[in-house]
Short mmCIF file of C-alpha atoms and ligand atoms in Angstrom, two decimals:
data_model
loop_
_atom_site.label_atom_id
_atom_site.label_comp_id
_atom_site.label_asym_id
_atom_site.label_seq_id
_atom_site.Cartn_x
_atom_site.Cartn_y
_atom_site.Cartn_z
CA UNK A 101 -22.40 -10.24 1.57
CA UNK A 102 -22.01 -9.07 5.15
CA UNK A 103 -21.27 -5.46 6.01
CA UNK A 104 -17.82 -4.00 5.42
CA UNK A 105 -15.86 -0.80 4.91
CA UNK A 106 -13.25 -0.85 2.18
CA UNK A 107 -10.79 2.03 2.03
CA UNK A 108 -7.74 1.50 -0.10
CA UNK A 109 -6.69 4.83 -1.61
CA UNK A 110 -3.24 3.76 -2.85
CA UNK A 111 -2.70 4.55 -6.52
CA UNK A 112 -1.24 1.44 -8.12
CA UNK A 113 0.99 1.79 -11.18
CA UNK A 114 1.71 -1.67 -12.52
CA UNK A 115 3.88 -2.97 -15.33
CA UNK A 116 7.17 -2.69 -17.16
CA UNK A 117 9.00 0.65 -16.81
CA UNK A 118 6.41 1.96 -14.33
CA UNK A 119 9.22 3.30 -12.12
CA UNK A 120 9.84 5.96 -14.78
CA UNK A 121 6.76 7.77 -13.45
CA UNK A 122 8.12 8.15 -9.91
CA UNK A 123 9.08 11.85 -10.05
CA UNK A 124 5.75 12.88 -11.60
CA UNK A 125 3.84 10.95 -8.95
CA UNK A 126 5.82 12.44 -6.06
CA UNK A 127 5.01 15.91 -7.41
CA UNK A 128 1.36 14.94 -7.77
CA UNK A 129 1.34 14.16 -4.03
CA UNK A 130 3.14 17.44 -3.18
CA UNK A 131 6.55 16.01 -2.39
CA UNK A 132 9.62 18.28 -2.65
CA UNK A 133 12.25 16.98 -0.22
CA UNK A 134 12.35 13.23 -0.64
CA UNK A 135 13.91 10.65 1.66
CA UNK A 136 14.55 7.39 -0.17
CA UNK A 137 14.63 4.42 2.23
CA UNK A 138 16.23 1.16 1.11
CA UNK A 139 17.58 -2.10 2.50
CA UNK A 140 20.85 -3.98 2.57
CA UNK A 141 22.03 -3.04 -0.88
CA UNK A 142 20.10 -4.97 -3.54
CA UNK A 143 18.82 -1.72 -5.07
CA UNK A 144 22.36 -0.36 -5.28
CA UNK A 145 23.57 -3.52 -6.96
CA UNK A 146 20.74 -3.50 -9.50
CA UNK A 147 21.25 0.16 -10.33
CA UNK A 148 17.64 0.98 -9.39
CA UNK A 149 18.61 3.39 -6.63
CA UNK A 150 20.89 5.44 -8.89
CA UNK A 151 18.27 5.46 -11.62
CA UNK A 152 15.56 6.80 -9.31
CA UNK A 153 17.88 9.36 -7.65
CA UNK A 154 18.85 10.69 -11.09
CA UNK A 155 15.22 10.85 -12.20
CA UNK A 156 14.11 12.77 -9.11
CA UNK A 157 17.05 15.15 -9.17
CA UNK A 158 16.52 16.03 -12.81
CA UNK A 159 12.86 16.72 -11.94
CA UNK A 160 14.12 19.32 -9.41
CA UNK A 161 13.24 17.26 -6.35
CA UNK A 162 15.68 17.25 -3.43
CA UNK A 163 16.82 13.75 -2.60
CA UNK A 164 18.52 12.15 0.36
CA UNK A 165 18.95 8.46 1.05
CA UNK A 166 18.78 6.15 4.03
CA UNK A 167 20.01 2.59 3.46
CA UNK A 168 20.47 -0.38 5.76
CA UNK A 169 16.98 -1.56 6.64
CA UNK A 170 17.26 -5.20 7.67
CA UNK A 171 14.62 -7.93 7.28
CA UNK A 172 12.40 -7.88 10.39
CA UNK A 173 13.04 -4.13 10.61
CA UNK A 174 14.00 -2.47 13.87
CA UNK A 175 12.43 0.35 15.87
CA UNK A 176 15.85 1.86 16.63
CA UNK A 177 16.53 2.22 12.90
CA UNK A 178 13.22 4.03 12.50
CA UNK A 179 13.94 6.40 15.39
CA UNK A 180 17.31 7.29 13.81
CA UNK A 181 15.63 7.69 10.44
CA UNK A 182 13.11 10.13 11.90
CA UNK A 183 15.93 12.28 13.29
CA UNK A 184 17.59 12.38 9.88
CA UNK A 185 14.29 13.17 8.16
CA UNK A 186 13.56 16.03 10.55
CA UNK A 187 17.05 17.48 10.17
CA UNK A 188 16.65 17.43 6.40
CA UNK A 189 13.09 18.80 6.40
CA UNK A 190 11.77 15.78 4.51
CA UNK A 191 8.20 16.07 3.25
CA UNK A 192 7.94 12.81 1.29
CA UNK A 193 9.25 9.30 2.08
CA UNK A 194 9.89 6.85 -0.75
CA UNK A 195 10.58 3.19 -0.01
CA UNK A 196 12.47 1.13 -2.59
CA UNK A 197 12.47 -2.51 -1.54
CA UNK A 198 10.40 -5.25 0.06
CA UNK A 199 8.04 -5.20 3.03
CA UNK A 200 10.74 -4.43 5.58
CA UNK A 201 11.78 -1.27 3.74
CA UNK A 202 8.20 -0.20 3.07
CA UNK A 203 7.23 -0.69 6.72
CA UNK A 204 10.26 1.31 7.86
CA UNK A 205 9.34 4.11 5.47
CA UNK A 206 5.76 4.13 6.79
CA UNK A 207 7.04 4.42 10.36
CA UNK A 208 9.48 7.22 9.49
CA UNK A 209 6.66 9.06 7.73
CA UNK A 210 4.63 8.88 10.95
CA UNK A 211 7.59 9.82 13.13
CA UNK A 212 8.17 13.06 11.23
CA UNK A 213 4.80 14.23 12.55
CA UNK A 214 5.69 13.25 16.15
CA UNK A 215 9.20 14.66 16.56
CA UNK A 216 9.56 14.09 20.29
CA UNK A 217 8.21 10.60 20.52
CA UNK A 218 9.69 7.12 20.47
CA UNK A 219 8.06 5.37 17.51
CA UNK A 220 7.36 2.31 19.68
CA UNK A 221 4.88 4.41 21.67
CA UNK A 222 2.83 4.69 18.49
CA UNK A 223 3.12 0.95 17.86
CA UNK A 224 1.99 0.13 21.40
CA UNK A 225 -0.77 2.75 21.11
CA UNK A 226 0.44 4.88 24.00
CA UNK A 227 0.31 7.68 21.43
CA UNK A 228 -2.65 7.78 19.04
CA UNK A 229 -1.64 8.27 15.42
CA UNK A 230 -3.78 10.96 13.79
CA UNK A 231 -1.55 12.23 10.97
CA UNK A 232 1.35 11.19 8.79
CA UNK A 233 3.67 12.37 6.03
CA UNK A 234 3.04 11.32 2.41
CA UNK A 235 4.93 8.16 1.49
CA UNK A 236 5.03 5.73 -1.41
CA UNK A 237 6.88 2.64 -2.55
CA UNK A 238 8.67 1.04 -5.45
CA UNK A 239 8.27 -2.68 -4.78
CA UNK A 240 11.15 -5.09 -5.38
CA UNK A 241 9.71 -8.26 -3.83
CA UNK A 242 6.20 -9.69 -4.10
CA UNK A 243 5.46 -10.76 -0.56
CA UNK A 244 4.20 -8.69 2.36
CA UNK A 245 1.66 -6.62 0.46
CA UNK A 246 2.72 -3.58 2.46
CA UNK A 247 2.56 -1.51 -0.72
CA UNK A 248 -1.22 -1.27 -0.40
CA UNK A 249 -1.91 -2.58 3.11
CA UNK A 250 -2.95 -0.61 6.19
CA UNK A 251 -0.29 -2.36 8.22
CA UNK A 252 3.36 -1.98 9.17
CA UNK A 253 5.38 -4.35 11.32
CA UNK A 254 8.37 -3.45 13.49
CA UNK A 255 10.60 -5.32 15.91
CA UNK A 256 11.68 -3.83 19.22
CA UNK A 257 15.11 -5.35 19.74
CA UNK A 258 15.13 -4.45 23.43
CA UNK A 259 11.81 -6.03 24.41
CA UNK A 260 12.08 -8.73 21.70
CA UNK A 261 8.57 -7.94 20.49
CA UNK A 262 7.49 -7.87 16.87
CA UNK A 263 4.25 -5.97 16.45
CA UNK A 264 2.07 -4.74 13.62
CA UNK A 265 0.18 -1.48 13.57
CA UNK A 266 -2.99 -1.28 11.48
CA UNK A 267 -4.21 2.19 10.58
CA UNK A 268 -5.48 3.94 7.45
CA UNK A 269 -2.41 6.20 7.79
CA UNK A 270 -0.32 3.23 6.71
CA UNK A 271 -1.78 3.24 3.18
CA UNK A 272 0.84 4.67 0.81
CA UNK A 273 -0.13 7.44 -1.65
CA UNK A 274 1.06 5.37 -4.57
CA UNK A 275 2.93 2.21 -5.33
CA UNK A 276 5.04 1.36 -8.35
CA UNK A 277 4.91 -2.31 -9.28
CA UNK A 278 7.19 -3.38 -12.10
CA UNK A 279 7.43 -7.20 -11.94
CA UNK A 280 10.85 -7.07 -13.63
CA UNK A 281 12.24 -5.37 -10.51
CA UNK A 282 11.48 -8.56 -8.55
CA UNK A 283 13.48 -10.87 -10.87
CA UNK A 284 16.71 -10.47 -8.89
CA UNK A 285 15.25 -11.41 -5.48
CA UNK A 286 16.69 -14.61 -3.95
CA UNK A 287 14.67 -17.77 -4.64
CA UNK A 288 14.03 -18.37 -0.93
CA UNK A 289 12.67 -14.83 -0.50
CA UNK A 290 10.39 -15.35 -3.50
CA UNK A 291 9.11 -18.62 -2.00
CA UNK A 292 8.57 -16.95 1.38
CA UNK A 293 6.72 -14.21 -0.46
CA UNK A 294 4.36 -16.72 -2.10
CA UNK A 295 3.68 -18.27 1.30
CA UNK A 296 2.94 -14.88 2.83
CA UNK A 297 0.52 -14.07 0.00
CA UNK A 298 -1.30 -17.37 0.54
CA UNK A 299 -1.36 -16.77 4.26
CA UNK A 300 -2.82 -13.25 4.02
CA UNK A 301 -5.66 -14.85 2.12
CA UNK A 302 -6.06 -17.92 4.35
CA UNK A 303 -6.06 -15.78 7.50
CA UNK A 304 -9.14 -14.05 6.08
CA UNK A 305 -10.74 -17.11 4.47
CA UNK A 306 -11.17 -19.01 7.72
CA UNK A 307 -13.51 -16.71 9.58
CA UNK A 308 -16.67 -17.15 11.57
CA UNK A 309 -18.86 -15.09 9.23
CA UNK A 310 -20.54 -16.88 6.34
CA UNK A 311 -22.38 -15.80 3.18
CA UNK A 312 -19.67 -13.68 1.56
CA UNK A 313 -19.60 -15.47 -1.76
CA UNK A 314 -17.97 -12.77 -3.88
CA UNK A 315 -15.21 -12.41 -1.29
CA UNK A 316 -14.78 -16.19 -1.34
CA UNK A 317 -14.46 -16.27 -5.12
CA UNK A 318 -11.80 -13.54 -5.06
CA UNK A 319 -9.84 -15.33 -2.32
CA UNK A 320 -10.12 -18.73 -4.00
CA UNK A 321 -9.13 -17.29 -7.41
CA UNK A 322 -6.11 -15.60 -5.88
CA UNK A 323 -4.93 -18.77 -4.13
CA UNK A 324 -5.39 -20.80 -7.32
CA UNK A 325 -3.24 -18.26 -9.14
CA UNK A 326 -0.45 -18.46 -6.56
CA UNK A 327 -0.51 -22.26 -6.49
CA UNK A 328 -0.29 -22.31 -10.28
CA UNK A 329 2.36 -19.63 -10.81
CA UNK A 330 4.62 -19.94 -7.74
CA UNK A 331 6.51 -23.02 -9.01
CA UNK A 332 6.86 -21.46 -12.47
CA UNK A 333 8.25 -18.27 -10.93
CA UNK A 334 10.78 -20.12 -8.77
CA UNK A 335 11.94 -22.25 -11.71
CA UNK A 336 12.31 -19.28 -14.08
CA UNK A 337 13.89 -16.24 -12.39
CA UNK A 338 13.16 -13.94 -15.31
CA UNK A 339 9.71 -15.14 -16.40
CA UNK A 340 7.55 -12.03 -16.65
CA UNK A 341 4.17 -13.77 -16.64
CA UNK A 342 4.59 -15.66 -13.36
CA UNK A 343 6.33 -12.75 -11.60
CA UNK A 344 3.57 -10.37 -12.67
CA UNK A 345 0.77 -12.68 -11.54
CA UNK A 346 2.39 -13.23 -8.13
CA UNK A 347 3.08 -9.52 -7.74
CA UNK A 348 -0.54 -8.57 -8.36
CA UNK A 349 -1.70 -11.31 -5.97
CA UNK A 350 0.67 -9.93 -3.33
CA UNK A 351 -1.09 -6.59 -3.22
CA UNK A 352 -4.62 -7.94 -3.50
CA UNK A 353 -4.02 -10.54 -0.80
CA UNK A 354 -3.41 -7.91 1.85
CA UNK A 355 -5.26 -4.75 0.80
CA UNK A 356 -8.37 -6.31 2.42
CA UNK A 357 -10.28 -7.23 -0.73
CA UNK A 358 -9.84 -10.96 0.02
CA UNK A 359 -11.61 -10.61 3.36
CA UNK A 360 -14.46 -8.13 3.00
CA UNK A 361 -17.43 -9.01 5.16
CA UNK A 362 -15.33 -11.17 7.45
CA UNK A 363 -13.24 -10.81 10.61
CA UNK A 364 -9.55 -11.47 10.09
CA UNK A 365 -8.04 -14.31 12.12
CA UNK A 366 -4.25 -13.80 11.91
CA UNK A 367 -3.32 -16.32 14.65
CA UNK A 368 -0.67 -17.84 12.41
CA UNK A 369 0.83 -14.39 11.88
CA UNK A 370 0.94 -13.93 15.64
CA UNK A 371 2.88 -17.21 16.01
CA UNK A 372 5.14 -16.15 13.16
CA UNK A 373 5.90 -12.72 14.58
CA UNK A 374 6.96 -14.19 17.92
CA UNK A 375 9.15 -16.75 16.12
CA UNK A 376 10.73 -13.99 14.04
CA UNK A 377 11.33 -11.84 17.13
CA UNK A 378 13.03 -14.71 18.95
CA UNK A 379 14.89 -16.45 16.12
CA UNK A 380 15.02 -13.71 13.47
CA UNK A 381 13.10 -16.11 11.22
CA UNK A 382 12.08 -14.97 7.74
CA UNK A 383 8.44 -13.96 7.85
CA UNK A 384 6.97 -16.30 5.20
CA UNK A 385 8.90 -19.29 6.57
CA UNK A 386 7.70 -18.60 10.10
CA UNK A 387 4.13 -18.91 8.81
CA UNK A 388 4.50 -22.17 6.89
CA UNK A 389 6.21 -23.72 9.92
CA UNK A 390 3.03 -23.12 11.93
CA UNK A 391 0.04 -23.20 9.54
CA UNK A 392 -0.26 -27.02 9.25
CA UNK A 393 -0.34 -27.43 13.04
CA UNK A 394 -2.78 -24.55 13.47
CA UNK A 395 -5.04 -26.05 10.79
CA UNK A 396 -4.93 -29.56 12.30
CA UNK A 397 -5.83 -28.11 15.69
CA UNK A 398 -8.80 -26.03 14.58
CA UNK A 399 -10.22 -27.65 11.41
CA UNK A 400 -13.15 -29.21 13.31
CA UNK A 401 -14.40 -25.68 13.80
CA UNK A 402 -15.59 -25.78 10.18
CA UNK A 403 -14.79 -29.07 8.50
CA UNK A 404 -16.87 -28.30 5.42
CA UNK A 405 -15.01 -25.06 4.70
CA UNK A 406 -11.65 -26.84 4.73
CA UNK A 407 -13.01 -29.57 2.47
CA UNK A 408 -14.56 -27.00 0.12
CA UNK A 409 -11.27 -25.13 -0.17
CA UNK A 410 -9.45 -28.37 -0.98
CA UNK A 411 -11.96 -29.08 -3.71
CA UNK A 412 -11.42 -25.64 -5.27
CA UNK A 413 -7.62 -25.52 -4.94
CA UNK A 414 -6.55 -29.14 -5.26
CA UNK A 415 -9.57 -30.89 -6.84
CA UNK A 416 -10.03 -32.99 -3.70
CA UNK A 417 -13.25 -34.93 -4.21
CA UNK A 418 -13.74 -36.18 -0.65
CA UNK A 419 -16.08 -34.21 1.57
CA UNK A 420 -16.32 -33.96 5.36
CA UNK A 421 -13.44 -34.79 7.64
CA UNK A 422 -11.53 -36.78 5.04
CA UNK A 423 -11.68 -33.84 2.64
CA UNK A 424 -10.59 -31.38 5.32
CA UNK A 425 -7.57 -33.46 6.32
CA UNK A 426 -6.56 -33.96 2.70
CA UNK A 427 -6.78 -30.19 2.16
CA UNK A 428 -4.38 -29.53 5.03
CA UNK A 429 -2.00 -32.22 3.78
CA UNK A 430 -2.03 -30.77 0.26
CA UNK A 431 -1.42 -27.23 1.49
CA UNK A 432 1.48 -28.46 3.59
CA UNK A 433 2.89 -30.30 0.57
CA UNK A 434 2.59 -27.12 -1.51
CA UNK A 435 4.64 -25.15 1.02
CA UNK A 436 7.19 -27.96 1.30
CA UNK A 437 7.61 -28.11 -2.47
CA UNK A 438 8.39 -24.40 -2.46
CA UNK A 439 11.32 -25.29 -0.21
CA UNK A 440 9.77 -23.88 2.96
CA UNK A 441 9.70 -25.28 6.51
CA UNK A 442 6.55 -27.04 7.68
CA UNK A 443 7.59 -27.50 11.31
CA UNK A 444 9.72 -25.74 13.91
CA UNK A 445 12.87 -27.83 13.57
CA UNK A 446 12.97 -27.02 9.86
CA UNK A 447 12.55 -23.33 10.71
CA UNK A 448 14.96 -22.99 13.63
CA UNK A 449 17.32 -25.93 13.08
CA UNK A 450 16.42 -27.55 16.39
CA UNK A 451 13.61 -28.93 18.53
CA UNK A 452 12.56 -26.18 20.93
CA UNK A 453 12.75 -26.83 24.65
CA UNK A 454 9.97 -26.38 27.17
CA UNK A 455 11.16 -22.93 28.25
CA UNK A 456 11.12 -21.70 24.66
CA UNK A 457 7.62 -23.07 24.00
CA UNK A 458 6.32 -21.41 27.16
CA UNK A 459 8.06 -18.15 26.29
CA UNK A 460 6.49 -18.11 22.82
CA UNK A 461 3.08 -18.90 24.30
CA UNK A 462 3.39 -16.08 26.82
CA UNK A 463 4.47 -13.62 24.14
CA UNK A 464 1.49 -14.57 21.95
CA UNK A 465 -1.07 -14.28 24.72
CA UNK A 466 0.49 -11.62 26.95
CA UNK A 467 0.96 -14.35 29.58
CA UNK A 468 -2.57 -15.67 29.20
CA UNK A 469 -4.11 -12.19 29.43
CA UNK A 470 -5.70 -12.40 25.98
CA UNK A 471 -6.78 -14.82 23.28
CA UNK A 472 -5.60 -14.62 19.69
CA UNK A 473 -7.51 -15.16 16.44
CA UNK A 474 -11.22 -15.00 15.75
CA UNK A 475 -12.16 -18.09 13.70
CA UNK A 476 -11.46 -20.04 16.86
CA UNK A 477 -10.11 -17.76 19.58
CA UNK A 478 -7.07 -19.42 21.11
CA UNK A 479 -6.09 -19.15 24.76
CA UNK A 480 -2.66 -19.88 26.19
CA UNK A 481 -3.38 -23.62 26.46
CA UNK A 482 -4.45 -23.79 22.80
CA UNK A 483 -1.42 -21.78 21.68
CA UNK A 484 0.96 -23.95 23.69
CA UNK A 485 -0.56 -27.11 22.20
CA UNK A 486 -0.19 -25.77 18.66
CA UNK A 487 3.47 -24.87 19.27
CA UNK A 488 3.96 -28.38 20.66
CA UNK A 489 2.32 -29.93 17.59
CA UNK A 490 4.67 -27.94 15.33
CA UNK A 491 7.72 -28.83 17.43
CA UNK A 492 9.19 -31.69 15.44
O1 LIG B 1724 17.64 -5.51 1.89
P1 LIG B 1724 17.86 -5.79 0.46
O2 LIG B 1724 19.27 -5.73 0.05
O3 LIG B 1724 16.95 -5.00 -0.45
O4 LIG B 1724 17.48 -7.37 0.26
C1 LIG B 1724 16.22 -7.87 0.55
C2 LIG B 1724 16.16 -8.67 1.86
O5 LIG B 1724 17.39 -9.21 2.16
C3 LIG B 1724 15.89 -8.93 -0.46
N1 LIG B 1724 15.32 -8.38 -1.69
C4 LIG B 1724 14.12 -7.76 -1.83
N2 LIG B 1724 13.92 -7.46 -3.13
C5 LIG B 1724 15.02 -7.86 -3.81
C6 LIG B 1724 15.92 -8.43 -2.89
N3 LIG B 1724 17.13 -8.93 -3.26
C7 LIG B 1724 17.46 -8.84 -4.56
N4 LIG B 1724 16.63 -8.32 -5.50
C8 LIG B 1724 15.41 -7.84 -5.16
N5 LIG B 1724 14.59 -7.38 -6.13
O6 LIG B 1724 14.94 -9.76 0.16
C9 LIG B 1724 15.21 -9.80 1.55
C10 LIG B 1724 13.91 -9.74 2.31
O7 LIG B 1724 13.30 -8.47 2.18
P2 LIG B 1724 12.06 -8.09 3.11
O8 LIG B 1724 11.67 -6.70 2.77
O9 LIG B 1724 12.38 -8.40 4.53
O10 LIG B 1724 10.95 -9.13 2.63
P3 LIG B 1724 9.37 -9.06 2.63
O11 LIG B 1724 8.89 -8.24 1.50
O12 LIG B 1724 8.93 -10.46 2.71
O13 LIG B 1724 8.99 -8.28 3.96
C11 LIG B 1724 8.97 -8.94 5.20
C12 LIG B 1724 8.61 -7.98 6.30
O14 LIG B 1724 7.29 -7.46 6.10
C13 LIG B 1724 6.49 -7.72 7.26
C14 LIG B 1724 7.10 -8.99 7.80
O15 LIG B 1724 6.73 -9.25 9.12
C15 LIG B 1724 8.58 -8.70 7.64
O16 LIG B 1724 9.03 -7.88 8.69
N6 LIG B 1724 5.08 -7.76 6.91
C16 LIG B 1724 4.50 -6.60 6.61
C17 LIG B 1724 3.15 -6.52 6.33
C18 LIG B 1724 2.49 -5.25 6.03
N7 LIG B 1724 3.17 -4.13 6.23
O17 LIG B 1724 1.32 -5.21 5.63
C19 LIG B 1724 2.28 -7.70 6.34
C20 LIG B 1724 3.00 -9.00 6.41
O18 LIG B 1724 2.16 -9.95 7.02
C21 LIG B 1724 4.32 -8.96 7.12
O19 LIG B 1724 4.14 -9.13 8.51
ZN1 LIG B 1725 2.35 -11.78 6.33
#
């Protein structure tokens, strides 16, 4: 194993009825005035929001709610949420939803500590984040892994930038993970979630550092689990076993344990974020539209690693270049079978024009001012070529 620091303090409460512990946990983390953040209404429809509000109120916690977070959540919504939280003297933020809601709640929790600042200044690091407000989540979709990750991703609708912020202050105090709460999520969102979970692992698996065997085994085991259970979950909307396996994978894939001892790559996420910012694409789908082209462009960087992964995940017996290519083909097929796009026309409904490809390249590389990724750092020319390869 190579050197690493692993800090993941989030208390994870997993299993049926785990949401019944919410009030006790908020008290444990010194919450009194709670802001519940939620999305477009699924938690109202399911009755979960009412159930949690009633539980907190009867435990003598003060509760207010903020609904309306949209997928690819917006900075302006966060700034408004901070104003509301300050006016109501909120001291604990509880997200009930998927990654978009959890990321919004993280940002509001930070904003409470920086009353006079635009939250985007924290995201662009003009203001250094050194404190936050306690926050936690009740997860309703297995996907982004935000419930234990050190990351939160926001979109600035004015500049059309989608950016993540990684900081230990993004780790929630606790997270409630009842797989049954994910049953009602739309099939496409579940599929996108599975893709995102795979991608959080792949983005760490392909790294320049070697000799991290335990990390490899964890990553490979996790991906095998997703490949096995994703189709079962999509075919059976109320199957506890598959939903629980995928939910656990979702958190592990992005709390860093699948990448210890290695540098993260995250080029495909960079492509995906720019596609989401421009076309409002769903996160998981934006990744599967780009991963095959990224992989075909860079696999020669470490042919044996691609072939090895194919052997572990898909029992591919060929080694060397043939094995590597088969691995990429099989991964692409897996995403396609989940009903996800594997190229840009399937993602956006059209072939992109030259101006759009150049725009995306500039956004990824700050107009050729920086490279992205670490497994094989990509400059603007590389990025443009990969977008071109995916543009069919
Ligand atoms: O808004 P509601 O009504 O709740 O509906 C949501 C939303 O429309 C719906 N949904 C979620 N759980 C449901 C449900 N519908 C019915 N029943 C349920 N149980 O699903 C839709 C998508 O929700 P969203 O939160 O956007 O999905 P996801 O969890 O995939 O999060 C995506 C966001 O997370 C970011 C992405 O970029 C994207 O903005 N990410 C955050 C990361 C992090 N913080 O560590 C890492 C990821 O790489 C990712 O970038
Ligand atoms: Zn992701």
